[in-house]
Amino acid sequence: MTKTINVSITNIPSISAIYYALLQSGYDYYAIGRTQEQIEAVKSFYKPELSSCFFSQAKQNTCEAYSYWPRAALLETAVFYMDADLAQFSDFESYKAFVMTASNLQDIERDENFWSWIADFPKELNKIINSESFNRYLIWENTWIEEQNKANAVNLKTFQEIIKTCISHYNAKISNIKITLSPIKCAYSSDYHFVDGQFIFSSGQFSIESLIHEFLHQIVHPHVCKNQNIILVNKKVFDCIDSSYYLSNSENGKLNAFEEYLVKALTRDFIDKTPPNDLDKYIVSLLNEV
């Protein structure tokens, strides 16, 4: 019998604190794709006097589409390598290994400048977590999270069925799912974290397509690695994929771009309720498309 995994929308206070701090330091993506009511609600928590030099440096120029990639996402990842009270890194070497082997990062995005900057994260995060202003904000965010669960009840059930399909069809190793939202994070920015068998989706706004998309990345990645030889010799260029995915046309970049294309196609199939039974054959069929 396929395991049933319950899903609901929640938040992770440490990640909420990251975006609260970014808001105070110039993060303006919160207003994109949001209702005027939500824009005004978030704006009411903007306190420019709380601006931080550290969080201001999360903004970079290596990704034209979203200037907080990859540092905002890497801050999120960092919280999973910190001790329980978030006072320090509990396993900095493992975090560094994760960043240095990530196939979707450029070398300039994880150079010595990055490591010098990220070293101050526990200290800076603690300032936010322990501030009265953030805790007042968190009370409002918790209410917003409750509203998101009610508004997306049907889609959550749909996603639950998709999880069951991935477990039964693709032998997906998932122990738990956590859907975390931040009303400050860009509505079109989605990241995922895979921690001890737990899939953690992080976004600014609930979207069933984005949720499926990010979930499928960790499902297909082993198959991309398995089929990397045929992917790399294929000359097909995927025009629908942003050039930043190609990472200057390195081998990792080509695999990264193909994985994004694969996930986009597979997401459409799941939305249409026509997922393939065999991912390796599916990869070959995509590469052979004219």
CSV table of C-alpha atoms in Angstrom, one decimal:
chain,number,residue,atom,x,y,z
A,1,MET,CA,0.0,0.0,0.0
A,2,THR,CA,1.3,3.4,-1.0
A,3,LYS,CA,2.1,5.6,2.0
A,4,THR,CA,-0.2,8.6,2.5
A,5,ILE,CA,1.6,11.8,3.5
A,6,ASN,CA,-0.5,14.6,4.9
A,7,VAL,CA,0.2,18.1,3.5
A,8,SER,CA,-0.6,21.5,4.8
A,9,ILE,CA,0.8,25.0,4.6
A,10,THR,CA,3.0,26.3,7.4
A,11,ASN,CA,5.9,28.6,8.0
A,12,ILE,CA,9.4,28.3,9.5
A,13,PRO,CA,10.1,31.2,11.8
A,14,SER,CA,13.8,31.3,10.9
A,15,ILE,CA,13.0,31.6,7.2
A,16,SER,CA,10.3,34.1,7.9
A,17,ALA,CA,12.9,36.1,9.8
A,18,ILE,CA,15.2,36.1,6.8
A,19,TYR,CA,12.5,37.7,4.6
A,20,TYR,CA,11.5,40.1,7.3
A,21,ALA,CA,15.1,41.3,7.5
A,22,LEU,CA,15.4,41.5,3.8
A,23,LEU,CA,12.3,43.7,3.7
A,24,GLN,CA,13.9,46.2,6.1
A,25,SER,CA,17.0,46.2,3.8
A,26,GLY,CA,15.4,47.1,0.5
A,27,TYR,CA,13.7,43.8,-0.7
A,28,ASP,CA,10.9,45.1,-2.9
A,29,TYR,CA,9.9,41.8,-4.6
A,30,TYR,CA,7.1,41.4,-2.1
A,31,ALA,CA,4.8,43.7,-4.1
A,32,ILE,CA,5.0,41.7,-7.4
A,33,GLY,CA,1.9,39.6,-8.1
A,34,ARG,CA,0.2,40.5,-4.9
A,35,THR,CA,-3.2,42.1,-4.1
A,36,GLN,CA,-3.1,45.7,-3.0
A,37,GLU,CA,-4.4,44.6,0.4
A,38,GLN,CA,-1.5,42.3,1.0
A,39,ILE,CA,1.0,44.8,-0.3
A,40,GLU,CA,-0.2,47.3,2.2
A,41,ALA,CA,-0.2,44.7,5.0
A,42,VAL,CA,3.4,43.8,4.4
A,43,LYS,CA,4.4,47.4,3.9
A,44,SER,CA,3.1,48.3,7.3
A,45,PHE,CA,5.9,46.1,8.8
A,46,TYR,CA,8.6,48.0,6.9
A,47,LYS,CA,10.9,49.8,9.3
A,48,PRO,CA,13.9,51.4,7.4
A,49,GLU,CA,15.7,52.1,10.7
A,50,LEU,CA,16.1,48.3,11.0
A,51,SER,CA,18.0,48.1,7.7
A,52,SER,CA,21.0,45.7,7.9
A,53,CYS,CA,24.3,45.9,6.0
A,54,PHE,CA,24.5,42.1,6.1
A,55,PHE,CA,21.0,41.5,4.6
A,56,SER,CA,21.5,44.3,2.1
A,57,GLN,CA,24.3,42.2,0.6
A,58,ALA,CA,21.9,39.4,-0.2
A,59,LYS,CA,21.2,41.3,-3.4
A,60,GLN,CA,23.5,40.3,-6.2
A,61,ASN,CA,23.9,40.8,-10.0
A,62,THR,CA,24.4,37.3,-11.3
A,63,CYS,CA,20.8,36.6,-12.0
A,64,GLU,CA,18.9,39.2,-14.1
A,65,ALA,CA,15.5,37.7,-13.4
A,66,TYR,CA,15.8,37.8,-9.6
A,67,SER,CA,18.6,39.7,-8.0
A,68,TYR,CA,18.3,37.8,-4.6
A,69,TRP,CA,19.3,34.5,-6.3
A,70,PRO,CA,21.2,32.7,-5.0
A,71,ARG,CA,21.9,34.3,-1.7
A,72,ALA,CA,18.3,34.4,-0.3
A,73,ALA,CA,18.0,30.7,-1.1
A,74,LEU,CA,21.4,29.9,0.5
A,75,LEU,CA,20.3,31.7,3.6
A,76,GLU,CA,17.3,29.5,3.8
A,77,THR,CA,19.4,26.4,3.3
A,78,ALA,CA,21.8,27.6,6.1
A,79,VAL,CA,19.1,27.4,8.8
A,80,PHE,CA,19.1,23.7,8.4
A,81,TYR,CA,22.8,23.5,9.3
A,82,MET,CA,22.4,25.6,12.5
A,83,ASP,CA,21.9,24.5,16.1
A,84,ALA,CA,18.5,24.5,17.7
A,85,ASP,CA,18.7,28.0,19.1
A,86,LEU,CA,20.2,29.3,15.8
A,87,ALA,CA,23.2,30.7,17.7
A,88,GLN,CA,25.8,29.1,15.4
A,89,PHE,CA,26.3,26.6,12.6
A,90,SER,CA,26.1,23.1,13.9
A,91,ASP,CA,27.7,21.6,10.8
A,92,PHE,CA,29.3,24.3,8.7
A,93,GLU,CA,31.5,21.8,6.7
A,94,SER,CA,28.4,20.0,5.5
A,95,TYR,CA,26.8,23.3,4.5
A,96,LYS,CA,29.9,24.3,2.7
A,97,ALA,CA,30.0,20.9,0.9
A,98,PHE,CA,26.4,21.4,-0.2
A,99,VAL,CA,27.0,24.8,-1.6
A,100,MET,CA,30.3,23.9,-3.3
A,101,THR,CA,28.7,20.9,-5.1
A,102,ALA,CA,25.4,22.5,-6.0
A,103,SER,CA,25.1,22.2,-9.8
A,104,ASN,CA,23.0,25.3,-10.2
A,105,LEU,CA,25.5,27.8,-8.9
A,106,GLN,CA,28.3,29.7,-10.6
A,107,ASP,CA,31.8,29.8,-9.0
A,108,ILE,CA,31.4,33.6,-8.5
A,109,GLU,CA,28.3,32.9,-6.4
A,110,ARG,CA,30.3,30.8,-3.9
A,111,ASP,CA,33.6,32.5,-3.8
A,112,GLU,CA,35.6,33.8,-0.8
A,113,ASN,CA,33.4,36.9,-0.7
A,114,PHE,CA,30.3,34.7,-0.2
A,115,TRP,CA,32.0,32.6,2.6
A,116,SER,CA,33.2,35.8,4.4
A,117,TRP,CA,29.6,37.1,4.2
A,118,ILE,CA,27.7,34.0,5.3
A,119,ALA,CA,29.9,33.6,8.4
A,120,ASP,CA,28.0,36.4,10.1
A,121,PHE,CA,24.6,34.9,9.4
A,122,PRO,CA,23.9,33.3,12.8
A,123,LYS,CA,24.7,36.5,14.6
A,124,GLU,CA,22.6,38.6,12.2
A,125,LEU,CA,19.6,36.2,12.2
A,126,ASN,CA,19.6,36.1,16.0
A,127,LYS,CA,19.2,39.9,16.1
A,128,ILE,CA,16.0,39.5,14.1
A,129,ILE,CA,14.6,36.4,15.8
A,130,ASN,CA,14.9,38.1,19.2
A,131,SER,CA,13.4,41.4,18.2
A,132,GLU,CA,10.0,42.6,19.3
A,133,SER,CA,9.2,44.0,15.9
A,134,PHE,CA,9.7,40.6,14.2
A,135,ASN,CA,7.6,38.8,16.8
A,136,ARG,CA,4.8,41.2,16.2
A,137,TYR,CA,5.1,40.6,12.5
A,138,LEU,CA,5.1,36.8,13.1
A,139,ILE,CA,1.8,37.0,14.9
A,140,TRP,CA,0.3,38.5,11.7
A,141,GLU,CA,2.0,36.0,9.5
A,142,ASN,CA,0.6,33.0,11.5
A,143,THR,CA,-2.9,34.3,10.8
A,144,TRP,CA,-2.1,34.7,7.1
A,145,ILE,CA,-0.8,31.1,7.0
A,146,GLU,CA,-4.2,29.8,8.4
A,147,GLU,CA,-6.0,31.7,5.7
A,148,GLN,CA,-3.8,30.1,3.0
A,149,ASN,CA,-4.7,26.6,4.2
A,150,LYS,CA,-8.4,27.3,3.9
A,151,ALA,CA,-8.0,29.0,0.5
A,152,ASN,CA,-6.0,26.1,-1.0
A,153,ALA,CA,-7.6,23.0,0.6
A,154,VAL,CA,-8.6,21.5,-2.8
A,155,ASN,CA,-5.1,22.0,-4.3
A,156,LEU,CA,-3.5,20.5,-1.2
A,157,LYS,CA,-5.5,17.3,-1.8
A,158,THR,CA,-4.5,17.3,-5.5
A,159,PHE,CA,-0.8,17.5,-4.5
A,160,GLN,CA,-1.3,14.7,-2.0
A,161,GLU,CA,-2.4,12.4,-4.9
A,162,ILE,CA,0.6,13.5,-6.9
A,163,ILE,CA,2.9,12.5,-4.0
A,164,LYS,CA,1.3,9.0,-4.0
A,165,THR,CA,1.9,8.7,-7.7
A,166,CYS,CA,5.6,9.6,-7.4
A,167,ILE,CA,6.1,7.1,-4.6
A,168,SER,CA,4.3,4.3,-6.5
A,169,HIS,CA,5.6,5.1,-10.0
A,170,TYR,CA,9.1,6.4,-9.3
A,171,ASN,CA,9.9,4.9,-5.9
A,172,ALA,CA,10.3,8.4,-4.5
A,173,LYS,CA,11.9,8.4,-1.0
A,174,ILE,CA,9.8,10.9,0.9
A,175,SER,CA,9.3,10.8,4.7
A,176,ASN,CA,7.4,14.0,5.1
A,177,ILE,CA,6.3,17.2,3.2
A,178,LYS,CA,6.4,20.7,4.5
A,179,ILE,CA,4.9,23.6,2.4
A,180,THR,CA,6.3,26.8,3.8
A,181,LEU,CA,5.2,30.2,2.7
A,182,SER,CA,6.4,33.8,3.4
A,183,PRO,CA,4.1,36.7,2.4
A,184,ILE,CA,7.2,38.8,1.9
A,185,LYS,CA,9.1,36.4,-0.4
A,186,CYS,CA,8.6,37.1,-4.1
A,187,ALA,CA,5.4,35.3,-5.2
A,188,TYR,CA,7.2,33.9,-8.2
A,189,SER,CA,10.3,32.7,-6.3
A,190,SER,CA,10.2,29.0,-5.2
A,191,ASP,CA,13.0,26.9,-3.6
A,192,TYR,CA,13.1,23.5,-2.1
A,193,HIS,CA,15.2,21.9,0.6
A,194,PHE,CA,15.6,18.1,1.1
A,195,VAL,CA,16.4,17.5,4.8
A,196,ASP,CA,16.6,13.9,6.2
A,197,GLY,CA,14.0,12.6,3.7
A,198,GLN,CA,11.8,15.6,4.3
A,199,PHE,CA,10.9,17.7,1.3
A,200,ILE,CA,10.5,21.4,2.2
A,201,PHE,CA,8.9,23.7,-0.3
A,202,SER,CA,9.5,27.4,0.2
A,203,SER,CA,7.8,30.2,-1.7
A,204,GLY,CA,6.1,33.5,-1.4
A,205,GLN,CA,2.7,32.4,-2.6
A,206,PHE,CA,0.9,29.1,-3.0
A,207,SER,CA,0.9,27.8,-6.6
A,208,ILE,CA,0.1,24.2,-7.3
A,209,GLU,CA,2.3,24.4,-10.5
A,210,SER,CA,5.3,25.8,-8.6
A,211,LEU,CA,4.8,23.2,-5.8
A,212,ILE,CA,4.8,20.3,-8.3
A,213,HIS,CA,7.7,21.8,-10.2
A,214,GLU,CA,10.0,22.1,-7.1
A,215,PHE,CA,8.9,18.7,-5.8
A,216,LEU,CA,9.8,17.0,-9.1
A,217,HIS,CA,13.3,18.4,-9.1
A,218,GLN,CA,14.4,16.1,-6.4
A,219,ILE,CA,12.5,13.2,-8.1
A,220,VAL,CA,14.2,13.6,-11.5
A,221,HIS,CA,17.7,14.7,-10.5
A,222,PRO,CA,19.0,11.1,-10.0
A,223,HIS,CA,17.6,10.2,-13.5
A,224,VAL,CA,19.4,13.3,-15.0
A,225,CYS,CA,22.6,12.1,-13.5
A,226,LYS,CA,22.0,8.6,-14.7
A,227,ASN,CA,21.4,9.8,-18.2
A,228,GLN,CA,24.0,12.6,-18.3
A,229,ASN,CA,26.0,11.1,-21.2
A,230,ILE,CA,23.1,11.1,-23.7
A,231,ILE,CA,22.0,14.6,-22.4
A,232,LEU,CA,25.5,16.1,-22.9
A,233,VAL,CA,26.0,14.8,-26.4
A,234,ASN,CA,22.6,16.0,-27.5
A,235,LYS,CA,22.8,19.4,-29.3
A,236,LYS,CA,19.3,20.5,-28.6
A,237,VAL,CA,19.0,24.0,-27.2
A,238,PHE,CA,16.0,24.7,-25.0
A,239,ASP,CA,15.0,28.3,-25.8
A,240,CYS,CA,12.3,28.4,-23.2
A,241,ILE,CA,14.9,28.0,-20.4
A,242,ASP,CA,16.6,31.2,-19.1
A,243,SER,CA,20.2,31.4,-20.1
A,244,SER,CA,21.3,31.7,-16.5
A,245,TYR,CA,20.5,28.0,-16.1
A,246,TYR,CA,23.3,27.1,-18.6
A,247,LEU,CA,26.0,28.4,-16.2
A,248,SER,CA,28.2,29.6,-19.1
A,249,ASN,CA,27.6,26.4,-21.1
A,250,SER,CA,29.6,24.2,-18.7
A,251,GLU,CA,28.6,20.5,-18.5
A,252,ASN,CA,26.9,21.1,-15.2
A,253,GLY,CA,25.1,24.0,-16.8
A,254,LYS,CA,23.8,21.9,-19.7
A,255,LEU,CA,22.5,19.3,-17.2
A,256,ASN,CA,21.0,22.0,-15.1
A,257,ALA,CA,19.2,23.5,-18.0
A,258,PHE,CA,17.9,20.1,-19.2
A,259,GLU,CA,16.7,19.3,-15.7
A,260,GLU,CA,14.7,22.5,-15.7
A,261,TYR,CA,13.2,21.7,-19.1
A,262,LEU,CA,12.4,18.2,-18.0
A,263,VAL,CA,10.7,19.4,-14.8
A,264,LYS,CA,8.6,21.9,-16.8
A,265,ALA,CA,7.4,19.2,-19.2
A,266,LEU,CA,6.7,16.7,-16.4
A,267,THR,CA,4.8,19.3,-14.4
A,268,ARG,CA,2.5,19.9,-17.4
A,269,ASP,CA,1.9,16.1,-17.6
A,270,PHE,CA,1.0,15.9,-13.9
A,271,ILE,CA,-1.4,18.9,-14.3
A,272,ASP,CA,-3.0,17.1,-17.2
A,273,LYS,CA,-3.0,13.9,-15.2
A,274,THR,CA,-0.9,12.0,-17.7
A,275,PRO,CA,2.4,11.3,-15.9
A,276,PRO,CA,4.8,8.9,-17.6
A,277,ASN,CA,5.5,5.5,-16.0
A,278,ASP,CA,9.2,5.4,-16.9
A,279,LEU,CA,11.3,8.6,-16.3
A,280,ASP,CA,14.4,7.3,-18.2
A,281,LYS,CA,12.3,6.6,-21.4
A,282,TYR,CA,10.6,10.0,-20.9
A,283,ILE,CA,14.1,11.7,-20.9
A,284,VAL,CA,15.0,10.0,-24.1
A,285,SER,CA,11.7,11.1,-25.7
A,286,LEU,CA,12.3,14.7,-24.8
A,287,LEU,CA,15.8,14.6,-26.2
A,288,ASN,CA,14.4,13.2,-29.5
A,289,GLU,CA,11.7,15.8,-29.9
A,290,VAL,CA,12.2,18.0,-33.0
